[in-house]
Short mmCIF file of C-alpha atoms and ligand atoms in Angstrom, two decimals:
data_model
loop_
_atom_site.label_atom_id
_atom_site.label_comp_id
_atom_site.label_asym_id
_atom_site.label_seq_id
_atom_site.Cartn_x
_atom_site.Cartn_y
_atom_site.Cartn_z
CA MET A 844 40.30 11.79 85.36
CA ASN A 845 42.58 14.73 86.17
CA GLU A 846 45.96 15.04 84.59
CA ASP A 847 47.77 14.37 87.85
CA ASN A 848 45.96 11.10 87.95
CA PRO A 849 44.18 10.96 91.30
CA LEU A 850 43.57 7.22 90.83
CA SER A 851 47.19 6.15 91.04
CA ASP A 852 47.82 3.81 93.99
CA SER A 853 44.05 3.45 94.35
CA VAL A 854 41.88 0.45 94.70
CA ILE A 855 38.38 0.76 93.30
CA LEU A 856 35.96 -1.53 95.09
CA LEU A 857 32.85 -2.27 93.07
CA GLY A 858 29.68 -3.24 94.95
CA ALA A 859 26.20 -4.23 93.77
CA GLY A 860 25.26 -0.50 93.12
CA ALA A 861 27.87 -0.28 90.40
CA SER A 862 26.31 -3.20 88.47
CA LYS A 863 22.84 -1.84 89.19
CA SER A 864 23.77 1.33 87.26
CA GLU A 865 23.72 -0.92 84.13
CA GLU A 866 20.51 -2.69 85.17
CA ALA A 867 22.04 -5.91 86.51
CA PRO A 868 19.60 -7.48 88.95
CA LEU A 869 20.17 -7.03 92.69
CA GLN A 870 20.39 -10.14 94.85
CA SER A 871 16.76 -9.75 95.73
CA GLU A 872 15.72 -9.62 91.99
CA LEU A 873 17.67 -12.61 90.74
CA PHE A 874 14.90 -15.25 90.79
CA GLN A 875 12.21 -12.85 89.64
CA ASN A 876 14.35 -12.19 86.55
CA TYR A 877 15.14 -15.89 86.04
CA PHE A 878 11.47 -16.76 85.85
CA ARG A 879 10.79 -13.68 83.66
CA TYR A 880 13.34 -14.57 81.05
CA ILE A 881 13.68 -18.33 81.05
CA ARG A 882 10.88 -20.31 79.37
CA SER A 883 11.82 -23.85 80.10
CA LEU A 884 11.88 -24.10 83.88
CA ASP A 885 13.88 -26.73 85.62
CA ARG A 886 11.65 -29.04 87.64
CA ASP A 887 14.12 -29.50 90.51
CA LEU A 888 14.53 -25.78 90.93
CA VAL A 889 10.78 -25.10 90.82
CA SER A 890 10.27 -27.83 93.36
CA TYR A 891 12.92 -26.42 95.67
CA LEU A 892 11.59 -22.90 95.66
CA THR A 893 8.03 -24.03 95.98
CA VAL A 894 8.57 -26.44 98.84
CA PHE A 895 11.21 -24.44 100.78
CA PHE A 896 9.87 -20.95 100.32
CA GLY A 897 6.12 -21.55 99.86
CA LEU A 898 5.96 -20.04 96.37
CA ASP A 899 3.39 -20.80 93.72
CA LEU A 900 5.51 -21.08 90.58
CA GLU A 901 2.94 -22.28 88.04
CA PRO A 902 1.42 -19.03 86.85
CA ALA A 903 0.66 -18.95 83.16
CA ASP A 904 1.98 -15.53 82.29
CA ASN A 905 5.09 -13.62 83.32
CA ARG A 906 3.33 -10.75 85.04
CA GLN A 907 2.25 -12.95 87.83
CA TYR A 908 5.96 -13.62 88.74
CA GLU A 909 6.23 -9.92 89.60
CA ASN A 910 3.89 -10.41 92.56
CA LEU A 911 5.79 -13.18 94.14
CA THR A 912 8.24 -12.68 96.99
CA PHE A 913 11.35 -14.73 96.23
CA PRO A 914 14.17 -15.39 98.64
CA THR A 915 17.43 -13.64 97.94
CA CYS A 916 20.20 -15.57 96.19
CA GLU A 917 22.12 -15.62 99.49
CA GLU A 918 19.21 -17.17 101.35
CA ALA A 919 18.38 -19.77 98.71
CA LEU A 920 22.02 -20.77 98.23
CA GLY A 921 22.96 -20.38 101.79
CA VAL A 922 20.40 -22.92 103.14
CA LEU A 923 21.77 -25.52 100.69
CA GLU A 924 25.41 -24.66 101.27
CA MET A 925 24.96 -24.98 105.06
CA ALA A 926 23.17 -28.36 104.74
CA ILE A 927 25.89 -29.66 102.41
CA SER A 928 28.70 -28.56 104.71
CA LYS A 929 26.94 -30.17 107.69
CA ARG A 930 26.13 -33.29 105.65
CA GLU A 931 22.44 -32.95 106.55
CA GLY A 932 19.24 -33.40 104.56
CA PHE A 933 15.64 -32.26 104.62
CA SER A 934 12.48 -34.36 104.83
CA GLY A 935 9.37 -33.87 102.73
CA ASN A 936 10.56 -35.00 99.35
CA GLU A 937 13.17 -37.52 98.15
CA ASN A 938 14.84 -34.64 96.18
CA PHE A 939 15.86 -32.95 99.43
CA GLN A 940 17.75 -35.85 100.94
CA ARG A 941 21.41 -35.25 101.66
CA ASN A 942 22.86 -36.73 98.45
CA ARG A 943 20.52 -34.68 96.17
CA LEU A 944 21.29 -31.21 97.53
CA GLU A 945 24.52 -30.56 95.57
CA ASN A 946 22.61 -31.13 92.41
CA ILE A 947 20.00 -28.50 93.42
CA ARG A 948 22.79 -26.08 94.51
CA ASP A 949 24.50 -26.46 91.07
CA LYS A 950 21.21 -25.79 89.29
CA LEU A 951 20.56 -22.79 91.48
CA ILE A 952 24.03 -21.38 90.57
CA ARG A 953 23.29 -21.88 86.88
CA ALA A 954 19.91 -20.18 87.29
CA ILE A 955 21.59 -17.20 88.92
CA SER A 956 24.15 -17.00 86.12
CA LEU A 957 21.39 -17.15 83.51
CA SER A 958 19.32 -14.49 85.34
CA ILE A 959 22.29 -12.07 85.39
CA ALA A 960 23.18 -12.83 81.76
CA ARG A 961 19.64 -12.44 80.39
CA SER A 962 18.97 -9.31 82.44
CA LEU A 963 22.08 -7.64 81.07
CA GLU A 964 21.31 -8.84 77.49
CA SER A 965 17.82 -7.45 77.65
CA SER A 966 19.09 -3.97 78.71
CA MET A 967 22.01 -4.06 76.29
CA ASN A 968 20.72 -1.42 73.86
CA ARG A 969 19.39 1.08 76.32
CA ARG A 970 21.86 1.21 79.07
CA LYS A 971 24.82 3.62 79.34
CA ARG A 972 28.03 1.72 79.67
CA TYR A 973 29.45 3.26 82.83
CA HIS A 974 32.01 0.38 83.27
CA ASP A 975 33.29 1.11 79.74
CA ILE A 976 33.80 4.77 80.65
CA LEU A 977 35.63 3.73 83.84
CA ALA A 978 37.83 1.22 81.92
CA SER A 979 38.71 3.86 79.36
CA GLN A 980 40.10 6.07 82.15
CA LEU A 981 42.41 3.38 83.49
CA LYS A 982 46.01 3.11 82.38
CA VAL A 983 47.96 -0.09 82.94
CA ASN A 984 50.90 1.66 84.61
CA THR A 985 49.04 3.79 87.25
CA ASN A 986 48.77 1.24 89.96
CA THR A 987 44.97 1.36 89.90
CA ALA A 988 43.47 -1.99 90.81
CA ILE A 989 39.92 -3.16 91.15
CA ILE A 990 38.26 -5.44 93.77
CA SER A 991 34.77 -6.52 92.83
CA THR A 992 32.10 -8.14 94.91
CA ASN A 993 29.92 -8.82 91.82
CA TYR A 994 29.55 -12.01 89.91
CA ASP A 995 28.69 -10.32 86.55
CA ILE A 996 31.40 -9.52 84.02
CA LEU A 997 30.54 -5.89 83.23
CA ILE A 998 33.96 -4.69 84.26
CA ASP A 999 35.70 -7.62 82.72
CA ASP A 1000 34.13 -6.94 79.33
CA ALA A 1001 34.86 -3.23 79.69
CA LEU A 1002 38.61 -3.80 80.34
CA ASP A 1003 38.67 -6.35 77.50
CA LYS A 1004 37.23 -3.76 75.12
CA GLU A 1005 39.95 -1.34 76.08
CA LYS A 1006 42.53 -4.14 75.46
CA HIS A 1007 43.63 -4.11 79.03
CA PRO A 1008 44.98 -7.54 79.95
CA ILE A 1009 43.29 -8.69 83.19
CA ASP A 1010 45.16 -10.31 86.09
CA TYR A 1011 42.61 -12.08 88.27
CA GLY A 1012 45.15 -12.94 90.94
CA PHE A 1013 45.54 -16.68 90.09
CA ASP A 1014 46.35 -19.00 87.25
CA PHE A 1015 43.54 -20.59 85.25
CA ARG A 1016 44.00 -24.00 83.75
CA PHE A 1017 42.68 -23.19 80.25
CA GLN A 1018 41.00 -20.42 78.45
CA ARG A 1019 37.89 -21.37 76.60
CA LYS A 1020 36.93 -18.82 73.93
CA ASP A 1021 34.89 -19.11 70.76
CA GLY A 1022 34.76 -22.93 71.06
CA GLU A 1023 38.57 -23.20 71.35
CA ILE A 1024 40.50 -24.33 74.33
CA THR A 1025 43.94 -22.83 74.77
CA THR A 1026 46.45 -22.82 77.54
CA TYR A 1027 46.20 -19.80 79.72
CA SER A 1028 49.02 -17.40 80.39
CA ARG A 1029 48.69 -14.89 83.22
CA PRO A 1030 49.38 -11.40 81.82
CA GLN A 1031 52.47 -9.49 82.80
CA ASN A 1032 51.49 -5.97 83.98
CA GLY A 1033 47.76 -6.58 83.61
CA ILE A 1034 45.23 -4.61 85.41
CA LEU A 1035 44.48 -6.39 88.71
CA LEU A 1036 40.83 -7.39 89.00
CA TYR A 1037 40.20 -9.36 92.20
CA LYS A 1038 36.70 -10.86 92.22
CA ILE A 1039 36.39 -11.95 95.86
CA HIS A 1040 33.05 -13.70 95.56
CA GLY A 1041 33.78 -15.46 92.22
CA SER A 1042 32.73 -14.67 88.71
CA LEU A 1043 30.42 -16.00 86.01
CA ASN A 1044 33.33 -16.39 83.58
CA TRP A 1045 35.21 -18.74 85.90
CA LEU A 1046 34.23 -22.35 85.38
CA TYR A 1047 35.16 -24.82 88.14
CA CYS A 1048 35.40 -28.57 87.96
CA PRO A 1049 34.95 -30.08 91.42
CA THR A 1050 36.53 -33.36 90.27
CA CYS A 1051 39.87 -32.18 88.85
CA LYS A 1052 39.58 -28.90 90.72
CA GLY A 1053 40.55 -27.05 87.57
CA VAL A 1054 39.24 -23.56 86.91
CA ASP A 1055 38.87 -22.27 83.41
CA LEU A 1056 38.42 -18.78 82.12
CA THR A 1057 35.53 -18.45 79.66
CA PRO A 1058 33.28 -15.92 78.08
CA LEU A 1059 29.91 -15.56 79.84
CA VAL A 1060 27.80 -17.14 77.09
CA LYS A 1061 29.66 -20.43 77.37
CA SER A 1062 29.81 -20.48 81.16
CA VAL A 1063 26.06 -20.92 81.62
CA ASP A 1064 25.66 -23.82 79.23
CA GLY A 1065 26.69 -26.62 81.58
CA MET A 1066 29.95 -27.26 79.85
CA SER A 1067 31.53 -30.55 80.69
CA CYS A 1068 35.15 -30.88 81.73
CA ASN A 1069 36.71 -32.75 78.84
CA ASN A 1070 39.69 -31.95 76.80
CA LEU A 1071 41.54 -34.90 75.46
CA GLU A 1072 44.17 -32.77 73.93
CA HIS A 1073 45.22 -31.70 77.43
CA GLN A 1074 44.74 -35.11 79.06
CA THR A 1075 41.68 -34.27 81.08
CA ASP A 1076 38.50 -36.14 80.38
CA CYS A 1077 36.61 -36.40 83.67
CA ARG A 1078 33.28 -35.32 81.99
CA GLU A 1079 32.11 -33.56 85.15
CA VAL A 1080 29.79 -30.63 84.57
CA MET A 1081 31.58 -27.41 85.37
CA THR A 1082 29.83 -24.60 87.26
CA PRO A 1083 30.44 -20.92 87.48
CA VAL A 1084 32.14 -19.82 90.68
CA LEU A 1085 29.62 -17.95 92.85
CA ILE A 1086 30.25 -17.79 96.57
CA PRO A 1087 27.64 -15.91 98.64
CA PRO A 1088 29.38 -13.54 101.11
CA THR A 1089 28.30 -15.22 104.30
CA TYR A 1090 29.52 -18.64 103.29
CA MET A 1091 32.95 -17.45 102.14
CA LYS A 1092 34.97 -18.99 104.96
CA ASP A 1093 33.47 -22.48 104.82
CA ILE A 1094 33.40 -23.20 101.09
CA SER A 1095 35.86 -20.99 99.34
CA PRO A 1096 38.03 -23.00 97.02
CA HIS A 1097 41.87 -22.68 97.06
CA PHE A 1098 42.17 -20.16 94.22
CA LEU A 1099 39.64 -17.77 95.84
CA GLN A 1100 41.69 -17.87 99.02
CA SER A 1101 44.68 -16.61 97.05
CA VAL A 1102 42.47 -13.83 95.62
CA TRP A 1103 41.72 -12.72 99.18
CA GLU A 1104 45.33 -12.85 100.19
CA SER A 1105 46.32 -10.79 97.21
CA SER A 1106 43.48 -8.30 97.89
CA GLU A 1107 44.80 -7.83 101.47
CA LEU A 1108 48.32 -7.15 100.25
CA LEU A 1109 46.95 -4.70 97.63
CA LEU A 1110 44.99 -2.74 100.26
CA ARG A 1111 47.82 -2.67 102.74
CA ARG A 1112 49.95 -0.87 100.12
CA ALA A 1113 47.22 1.33 98.59
CA LYS A 1114 46.91 4.99 99.36
CA ARG A 1115 43.19 4.99 98.89
CA ILE A 1116 40.18 2.76 98.49
CA ILE A 1117 37.18 4.03 96.64
CA PHE A 1118 33.96 2.12 97.57
CA CYS A 1119 31.67 2.38 94.51
CA GLY A 1120 28.06 1.32 94.88
CA TYR A 1121 28.86 -0.50 98.07
CA SER A 1122 26.69 0.10 101.17
CA PHE A 1123 28.98 -1.73 103.69
CA PRO A 1124 26.30 -4.25 104.74
CA ASP A 1125 26.51 -5.89 108.15
CA ALA A 1126 26.73 -9.40 106.67
CA ASP A 1127 29.98 -8.76 104.83
CA ILE A 1128 32.19 -9.47 107.81
CA HIS A 1129 34.92 -11.00 105.68
CA LEU A 1130 35.31 -7.83 103.64
CA LYS A 1131 35.29 -5.78 106.83
CA TYR A 1132 38.03 -7.99 108.29
CA LEU A 1133 40.07 -7.42 105.11
CA LEU A 1134 39.66 -3.68 105.44
CA LYS A 1135 40.63 -3.76 109.03
CA ARG A 1136 43.77 -5.71 108.28
CA ALA A 1137 44.55 -3.13 105.55
CA GLU A 1138 44.12 -0.27 108.06
CA MET A 1139 46.21 -1.86 110.88
CA ASN A 1140 48.95 -3.66 109.05
CA ARG A 1141 50.10 -0.96 106.59
CA LEU A 1142 52.95 -1.69 104.22
CA THR A 1143 53.52 2.02 103.61
CA SER A 1144 53.76 5.00 105.93
CA ASP A 1145 50.66 6.59 104.34
CA PRO A 1146 47.36 5.96 106.13
CA LEU A 1147 44.61 4.47 104.04
CA GLU A 1148 42.18 7.12 102.69
CA VAL A 1149 38.66 5.78 102.32
CA PHE A 1150 36.20 7.36 99.87
CA VAL A 1151 32.58 6.28 99.43
CA VAL A 1152 30.92 6.86 96.06
CA ASN A 1153 27.35 5.69 96.55
CA HIS A 1154 25.06 8.75 96.40
CA HIS A 1155 22.22 9.44 94.08
CA ARG A 1156 19.80 12.27 93.75
CA GLY A 1157 16.84 11.87 96.08
CA LYS A 1158 18.61 9.42 98.30
CA ASN A 1159 16.63 8.95 101.53
CA PRO A 1160 18.20 10.91 104.42
CA SER A 1161 17.79 7.99 106.79
CA ALA A 1162 19.59 5.72 104.30
CA ILE A 1163 22.39 8.31 104.03
CA ILE A 1164 22.74 8.53 107.87
CA GLN A 1165 22.74 4.78 108.38
CA GLU A 1166 25.23 4.14 105.59
CA TYR A 1167 27.59 6.93 106.80
CA GLU A 1168 27.49 5.49 110.28
CA ARG A 1169 28.22 1.92 109.15
CA TYR A 1170 31.42 3.10 107.62
CA PHE A 1171 32.27 5.73 110.31
CA ARG A 1172 31.88 3.46 113.37
CA PHE A 1173 34.12 0.78 111.70
CA LEU A 1174 37.02 2.86 110.52
CA ARG A 1175 39.80 3.89 112.86
CA ASN A 1176 41.07 7.03 111.14
CA HIS A 1177 38.11 9.39 110.75
CA ALA A 1178 40.17 12.13 109.18
CA CYS A 1179 40.87 9.83 106.26
CA PHE A 1180 37.12 8.98 105.73
CA HIS A 1181 35.38 10.77 102.89
CA TYR A 1182 31.65 10.13 102.30
CA THR A 1183 31.20 11.86 98.94
CA ARG A 1184 28.06 13.30 97.21
CA GLN A 1185 29.04 11.38 94.03
CA SER A 1186 27.24 8.51 92.45
CA PHE A 1187 29.11 5.69 90.63
CA GLN A 1188 27.90 7.27 87.39
CA ASP A 1189 29.46 10.69 88.41
CA PHE A 1190 32.65 8.93 89.39
CA CYS A 1191 32.95 7.21 86.02
CA GLU A 1192 32.20 10.31 84.01
CA LYS A 1193 34.04 12.96 86.02
CA GLY A 1194 36.52 11.12 88.19
CA LEU A 1195 36.87 11.29 91.92
CA ASP A 1196 35.81 14.69 93.32
CA ALA A 1197 37.31 14.51 96.82
CA SER A 1198 36.09 18.01 97.63
CA ASP A 1199 32.45 17.11 97.37
CA GLU A 1200 31.76 15.27 100.55
CA PHE A 1201 29.30 15.17 103.46
CA SER A 1202 30.83 16.49 106.68
CA LYS A 1203 30.10 14.77 110.06
CA THR A 1204 28.28 17.96 111.11
CA GLU A 1205 25.97 17.82 108.09
CA ILE A 1206 25.16 14.15 108.85
CA ASP A 1207 24.47 14.99 112.51
CA CYS A 1208 22.11 17.84 111.43
CA MET A 1209 20.19 15.40 109.14
CA LYS A 1210 19.38 13.40 112.19
CA LEU A 1211 17.38 16.26 113.77
ZN1 ZN B 1946 37.41 -32.11 85.59
#
């Protein structure tokens, strides 16, 4: 980054494209990767995907999974979340009756966690660590904060490597690290990292409603909520916190609501938001609402400058036009909107280059 620190008072928003730069699976690839990497398949999960989405999940070798069309994580989880919230069941199999759906949902969440973890492990030695480069550029005292829509812990690990304490925006009950359980103390002056759809390293107990911070490896093992030392022994299986964007409103637990509140305050004060690897999809209405609140209810006299860093060489012109327009039509202050020619990788390595942006005229010419 430049000497005058262009990132101060900035919020960096990480979308799926940022994680994709390090080979994390996209939503649409999560189940394919799960079946590619996991040898012992869970019967309930196989039965759910087979019966609900018409898949044939008995192929003998991995290559055949490549040819299957899986539902996205949002679709597979969303159907279950909606049935659970409406207290409805499905016919066809006793496994799909109302009281069995939460079990399938929890297994699905664990499968998604495993898929992300194994995909990132398998690319560990060949991928370039863009999140590490980004974290090395951040300084604790520059008022740079991060909002992430991703479940993976690429940015968490990167900040940890730089010895930056992380403030997730709420207090955890315990920290579980290297087999030890310790009390958690929220860091003073940590880097703010608000993960608005949850995170694989947050383990939630639906019985005592405690949420613990844990390294990724532990979070996917179905750890049970017991810790006599701290007078909790409910033995409930804890699950990672993953809330698909569409179902945010109905099912978000209390601590996630405070993450959203804090994100709003952060954006109302921020001078700029830099959308990295985020395509502003139509479905993310909760995030759009947050951005609109930040634009309208400013806590500073400065308007909110919006930068988009989501370009790559050879990007399809119609994808550029559509993405540009999704942002443009939603934002109120077009003079403060900057759709750059940078990729997330460029941004990590060279910092924000505000001069390198597409103009409205250029986009209009691309339409011809
Ligand atoms: Zn518990």
